[in-house]
PDB file of C-alpha atoms in Angstrom:
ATOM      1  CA  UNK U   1     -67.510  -6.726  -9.388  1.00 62.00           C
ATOM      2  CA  UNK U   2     -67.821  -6.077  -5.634  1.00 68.00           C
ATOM      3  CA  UNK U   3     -69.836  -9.391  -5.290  1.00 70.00           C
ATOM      4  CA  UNK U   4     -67.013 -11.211  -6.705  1.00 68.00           C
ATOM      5  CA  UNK U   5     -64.329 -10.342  -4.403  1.00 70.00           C
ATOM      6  CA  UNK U   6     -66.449 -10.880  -1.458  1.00 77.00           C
ATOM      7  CA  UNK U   7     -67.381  -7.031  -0.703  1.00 81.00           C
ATOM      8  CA  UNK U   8     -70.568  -5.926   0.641  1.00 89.00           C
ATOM      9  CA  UNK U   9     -69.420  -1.993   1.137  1.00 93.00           C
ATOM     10  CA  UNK U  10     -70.414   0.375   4.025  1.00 96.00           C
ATOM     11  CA  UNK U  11     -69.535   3.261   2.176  1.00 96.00           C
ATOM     12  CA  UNK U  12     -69.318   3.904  -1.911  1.00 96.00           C
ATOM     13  CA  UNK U  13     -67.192   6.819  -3.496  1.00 95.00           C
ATOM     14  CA  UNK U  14     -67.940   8.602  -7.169  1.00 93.00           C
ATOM     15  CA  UNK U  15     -65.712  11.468  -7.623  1.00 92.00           C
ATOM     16  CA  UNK U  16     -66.378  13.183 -10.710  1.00 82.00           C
ATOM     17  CA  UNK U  17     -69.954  11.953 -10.487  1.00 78.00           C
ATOM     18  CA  UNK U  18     -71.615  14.261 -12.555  1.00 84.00           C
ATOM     19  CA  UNK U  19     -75.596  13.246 -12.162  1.00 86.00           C
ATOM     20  CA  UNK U  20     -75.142   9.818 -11.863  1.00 84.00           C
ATOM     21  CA  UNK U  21     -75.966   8.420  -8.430  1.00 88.00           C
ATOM     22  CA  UNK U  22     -76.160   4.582  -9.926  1.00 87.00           C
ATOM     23  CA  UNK U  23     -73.542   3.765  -7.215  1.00 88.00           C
ATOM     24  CA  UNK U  24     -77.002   4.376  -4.262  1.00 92.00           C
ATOM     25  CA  UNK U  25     -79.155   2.276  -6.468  1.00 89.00           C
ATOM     26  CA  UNK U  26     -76.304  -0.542  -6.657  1.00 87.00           C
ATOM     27  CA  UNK U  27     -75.371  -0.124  -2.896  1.00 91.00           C
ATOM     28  CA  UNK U  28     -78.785   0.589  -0.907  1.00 92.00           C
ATOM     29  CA  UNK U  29     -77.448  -0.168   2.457  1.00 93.00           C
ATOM     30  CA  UNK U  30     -73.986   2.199   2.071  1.00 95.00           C
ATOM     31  CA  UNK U  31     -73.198   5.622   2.369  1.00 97.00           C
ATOM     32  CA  UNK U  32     -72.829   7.028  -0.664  1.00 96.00           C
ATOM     33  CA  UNK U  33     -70.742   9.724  -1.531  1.00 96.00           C
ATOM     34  CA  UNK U  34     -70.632  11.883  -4.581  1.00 95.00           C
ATOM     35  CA  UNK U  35     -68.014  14.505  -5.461  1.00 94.00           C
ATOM     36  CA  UNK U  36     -68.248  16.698  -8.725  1.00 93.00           C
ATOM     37  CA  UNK U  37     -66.505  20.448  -9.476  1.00 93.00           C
ATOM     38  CA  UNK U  38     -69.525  21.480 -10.514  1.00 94.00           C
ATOM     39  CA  UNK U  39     -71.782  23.449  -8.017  1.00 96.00           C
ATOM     40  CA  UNK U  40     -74.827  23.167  -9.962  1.00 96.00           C
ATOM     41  CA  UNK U  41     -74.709  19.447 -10.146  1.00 94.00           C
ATOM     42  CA  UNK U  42     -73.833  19.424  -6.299  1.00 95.00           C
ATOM     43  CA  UNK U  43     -76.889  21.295  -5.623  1.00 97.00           C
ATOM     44  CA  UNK U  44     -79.104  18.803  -7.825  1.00 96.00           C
ATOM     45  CA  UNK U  45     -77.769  15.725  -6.066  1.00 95.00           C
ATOM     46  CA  UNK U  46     -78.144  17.062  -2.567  1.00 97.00           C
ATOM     47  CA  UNK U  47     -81.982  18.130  -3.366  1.00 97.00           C
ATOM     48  CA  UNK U  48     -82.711  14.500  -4.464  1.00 95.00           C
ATOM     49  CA  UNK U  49     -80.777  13.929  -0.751  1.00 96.00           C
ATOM     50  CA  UNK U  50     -77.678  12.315  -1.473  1.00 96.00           C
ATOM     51  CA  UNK U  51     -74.640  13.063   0.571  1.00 97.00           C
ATOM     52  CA  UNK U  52     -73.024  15.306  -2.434  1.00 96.00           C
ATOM     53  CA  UNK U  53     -69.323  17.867  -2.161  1.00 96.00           C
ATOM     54  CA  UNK U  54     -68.020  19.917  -4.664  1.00 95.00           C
ATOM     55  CA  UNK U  55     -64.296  19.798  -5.285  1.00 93.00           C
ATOM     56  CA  UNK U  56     -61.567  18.130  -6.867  1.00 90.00           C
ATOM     57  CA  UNK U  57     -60.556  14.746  -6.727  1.00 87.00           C
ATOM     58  CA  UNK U  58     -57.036  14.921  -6.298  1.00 88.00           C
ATOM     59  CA  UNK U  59     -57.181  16.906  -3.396  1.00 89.00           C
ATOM     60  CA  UNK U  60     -60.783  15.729  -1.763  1.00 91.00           C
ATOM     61  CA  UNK U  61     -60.950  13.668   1.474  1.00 94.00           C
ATOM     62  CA  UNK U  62     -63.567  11.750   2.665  1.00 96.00           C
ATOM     63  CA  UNK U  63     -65.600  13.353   5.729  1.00 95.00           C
ATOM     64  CA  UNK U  64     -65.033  11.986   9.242  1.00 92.00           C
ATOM     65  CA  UNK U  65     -62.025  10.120   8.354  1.00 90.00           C
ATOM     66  CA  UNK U  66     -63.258   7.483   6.662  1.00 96.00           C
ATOM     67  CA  UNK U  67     -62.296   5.426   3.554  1.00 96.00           C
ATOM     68  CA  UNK U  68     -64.152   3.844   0.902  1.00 96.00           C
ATOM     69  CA  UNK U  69     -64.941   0.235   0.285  1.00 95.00           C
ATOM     70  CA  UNK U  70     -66.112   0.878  -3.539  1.00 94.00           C
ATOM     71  CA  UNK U  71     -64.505   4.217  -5.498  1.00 93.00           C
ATOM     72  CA  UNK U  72     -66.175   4.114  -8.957  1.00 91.00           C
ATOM     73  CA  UNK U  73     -64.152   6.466 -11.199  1.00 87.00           C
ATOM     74  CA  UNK U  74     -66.087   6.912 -14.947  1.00 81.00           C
ATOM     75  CA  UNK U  75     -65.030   9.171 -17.327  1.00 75.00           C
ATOM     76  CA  UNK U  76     -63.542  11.480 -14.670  1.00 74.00           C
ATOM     77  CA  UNK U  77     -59.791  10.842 -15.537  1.00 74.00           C
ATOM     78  CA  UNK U  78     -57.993   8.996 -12.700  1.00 77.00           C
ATOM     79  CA  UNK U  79     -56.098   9.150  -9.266  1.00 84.00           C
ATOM     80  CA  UNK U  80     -52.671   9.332  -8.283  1.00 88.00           C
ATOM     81  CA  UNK U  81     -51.527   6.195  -6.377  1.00 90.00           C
ATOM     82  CA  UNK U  82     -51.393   8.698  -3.207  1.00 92.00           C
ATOM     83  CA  UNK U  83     -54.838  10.369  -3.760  1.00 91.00           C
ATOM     84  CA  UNK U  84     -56.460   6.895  -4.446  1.00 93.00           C
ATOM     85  CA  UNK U  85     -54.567   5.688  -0.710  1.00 93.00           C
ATOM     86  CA  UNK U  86     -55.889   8.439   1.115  1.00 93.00           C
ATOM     87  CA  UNK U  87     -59.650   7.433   0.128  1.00 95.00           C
ATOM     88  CA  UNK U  88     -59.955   3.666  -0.776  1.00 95.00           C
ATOM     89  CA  UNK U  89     -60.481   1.441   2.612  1.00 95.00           C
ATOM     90  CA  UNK U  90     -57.799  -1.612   2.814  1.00 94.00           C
ATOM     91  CA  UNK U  91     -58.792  -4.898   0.120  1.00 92.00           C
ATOM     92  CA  UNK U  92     -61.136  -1.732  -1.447  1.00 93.00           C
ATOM     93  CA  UNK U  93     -62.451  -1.894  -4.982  1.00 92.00           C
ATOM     94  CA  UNK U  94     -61.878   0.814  -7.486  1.00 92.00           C
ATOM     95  CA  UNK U  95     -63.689   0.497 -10.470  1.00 89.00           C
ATOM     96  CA  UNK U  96     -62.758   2.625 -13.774  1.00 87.00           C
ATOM     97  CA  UNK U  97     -63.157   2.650 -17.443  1.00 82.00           C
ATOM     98  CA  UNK U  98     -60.461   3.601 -19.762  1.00 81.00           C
ATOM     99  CA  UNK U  99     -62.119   6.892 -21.315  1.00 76.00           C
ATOM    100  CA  UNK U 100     -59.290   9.159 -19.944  1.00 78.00           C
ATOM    101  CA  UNK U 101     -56.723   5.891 -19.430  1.00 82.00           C
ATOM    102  CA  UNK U 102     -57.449   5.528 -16.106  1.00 85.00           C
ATOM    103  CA  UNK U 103     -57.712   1.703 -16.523  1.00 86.00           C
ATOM    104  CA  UNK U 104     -54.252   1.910 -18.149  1.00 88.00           C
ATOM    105  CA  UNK U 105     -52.913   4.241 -15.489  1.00 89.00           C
ATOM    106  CA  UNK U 106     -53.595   2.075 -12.563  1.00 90.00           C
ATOM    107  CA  UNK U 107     -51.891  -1.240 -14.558  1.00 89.00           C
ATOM    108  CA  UNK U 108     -48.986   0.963 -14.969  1.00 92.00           C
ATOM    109  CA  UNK U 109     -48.652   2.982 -12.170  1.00 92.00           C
ATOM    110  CA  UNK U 110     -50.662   1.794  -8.856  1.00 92.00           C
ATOM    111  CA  UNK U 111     -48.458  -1.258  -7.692  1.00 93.00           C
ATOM    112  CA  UNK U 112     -50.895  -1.391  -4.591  1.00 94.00           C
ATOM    113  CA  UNK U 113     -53.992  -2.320  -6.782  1.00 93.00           C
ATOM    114  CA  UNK U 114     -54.660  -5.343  -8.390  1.00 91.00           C
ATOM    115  CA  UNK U 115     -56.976  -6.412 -11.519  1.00 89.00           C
ATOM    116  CA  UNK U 116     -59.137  -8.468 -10.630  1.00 84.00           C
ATOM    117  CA  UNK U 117     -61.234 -10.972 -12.998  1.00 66.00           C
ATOM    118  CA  UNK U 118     -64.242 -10.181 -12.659  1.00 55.00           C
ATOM    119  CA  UNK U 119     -65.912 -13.694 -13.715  1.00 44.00           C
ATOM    120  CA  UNK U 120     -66.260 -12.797 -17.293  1.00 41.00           C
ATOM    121  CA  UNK U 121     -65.315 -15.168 -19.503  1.00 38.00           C
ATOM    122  CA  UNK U 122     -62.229 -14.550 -21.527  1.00 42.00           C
ATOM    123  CA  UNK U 123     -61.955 -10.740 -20.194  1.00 44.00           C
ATOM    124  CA  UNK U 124     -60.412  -8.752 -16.831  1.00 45.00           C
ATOM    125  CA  UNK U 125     -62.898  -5.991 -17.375  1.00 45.00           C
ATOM    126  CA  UNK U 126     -66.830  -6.143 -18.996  1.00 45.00           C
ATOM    127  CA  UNK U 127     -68.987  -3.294 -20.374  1.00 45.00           C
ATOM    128  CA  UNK U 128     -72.851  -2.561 -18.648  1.00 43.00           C
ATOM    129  CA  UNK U 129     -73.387  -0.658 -22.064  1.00 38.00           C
ATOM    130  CA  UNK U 130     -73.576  -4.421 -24.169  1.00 39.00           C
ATOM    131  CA  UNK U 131     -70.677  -3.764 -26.607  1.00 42.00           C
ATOM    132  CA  UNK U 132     -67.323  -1.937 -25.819  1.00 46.00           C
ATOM    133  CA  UNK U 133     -65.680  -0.364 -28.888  1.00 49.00           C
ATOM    134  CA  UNK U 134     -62.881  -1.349 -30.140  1.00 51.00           C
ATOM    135  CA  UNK U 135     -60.622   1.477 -27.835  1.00 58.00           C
ATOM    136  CA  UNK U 136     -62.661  -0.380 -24.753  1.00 64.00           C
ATOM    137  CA  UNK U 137     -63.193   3.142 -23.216  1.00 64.00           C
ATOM    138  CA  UNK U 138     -66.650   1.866 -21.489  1.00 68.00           C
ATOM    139  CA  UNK U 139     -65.328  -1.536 -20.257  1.00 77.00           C
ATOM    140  CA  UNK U 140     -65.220  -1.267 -16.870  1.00 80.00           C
ATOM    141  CA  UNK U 141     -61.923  -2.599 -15.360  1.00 84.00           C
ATOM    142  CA  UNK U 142     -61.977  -3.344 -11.009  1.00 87.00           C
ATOM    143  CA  UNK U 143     -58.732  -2.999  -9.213  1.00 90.00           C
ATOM    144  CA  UNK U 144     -58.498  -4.126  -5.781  1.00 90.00           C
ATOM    145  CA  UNK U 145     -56.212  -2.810  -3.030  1.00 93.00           C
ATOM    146  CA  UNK U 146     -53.960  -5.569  -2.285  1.00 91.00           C
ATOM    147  CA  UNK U 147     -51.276  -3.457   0.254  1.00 80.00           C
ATOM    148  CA  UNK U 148     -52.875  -1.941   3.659  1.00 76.00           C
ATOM    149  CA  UNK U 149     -53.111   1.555   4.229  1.00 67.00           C
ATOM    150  CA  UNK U 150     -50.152   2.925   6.553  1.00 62.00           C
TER     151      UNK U 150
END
């Protein structure tokens, strides 16, 4: 999705990442920063030497300032409008999946963010698992920040 807007990020976001760190393997040259409640999953990330916090991601802020050019929210529920402006960098990319509505939230309720097509034929959003279900809770929908941060 990033490729098809014409981002090559500097920095990558997963709040609520949980173990997976896919977001370094799909963005080698960014920082990459992973955010989970859990301290034992903290722990494991920062052994393997990513750049991990533990807290919540309604109230989290990036270190040094800085926003991200890629947030990648999956199956961690979803941010406020406000929460996502204080963390996603100006013409940034969140990408979500419906599992808590997230995907549905941000149509609704984030004015600021966009959906973009992603180039897939017939569809906004596409699934990395092969097949979405019918509910399309692991299609994976990209909205881009179309109003610049104040």
């Amino acid at each position: 999705i990033a490729e098809t807007v014409g981002i090559k990020p500097k920095v990558v976001y997963n709040p609520g990442s949980n173990l997976d760190a896919s977001i370094s393997q799909a963005f080698p040259d960014a920082r990459s920063i992973f955010l989970d409640k859990e301290p034992e999953v903290v722990r494991d990330l920062q052994k393997v030497g990513l750049e991990a916090y533990e807290g919540d991601m309604a109230t989290f802020r990036l270190p040094d300032d800085i926003k991200a050019d890629v947030v990648f929210i999956k199956n961690a529920g979803f941010m406020t409008q406000e929460q996502l402006d204080e963390v996603v960098a100006d013409e940034g990319l969140v990408v979500v999946n419906n599992w808590h509505g997230a995907a549905d939230y941000m149509s609704e309720s984030c004015p600021d963010y966009s959906l973009i097509d992603a180039g897939v034929s017939g569809a906004s959003g596409f699934n990395v698992y092969g097949v979405a279900p019918l509910d399309d809770t692991n299609t994976l929908y990209g909205f881009q920040r179309t109003a610049p941060t104040n």
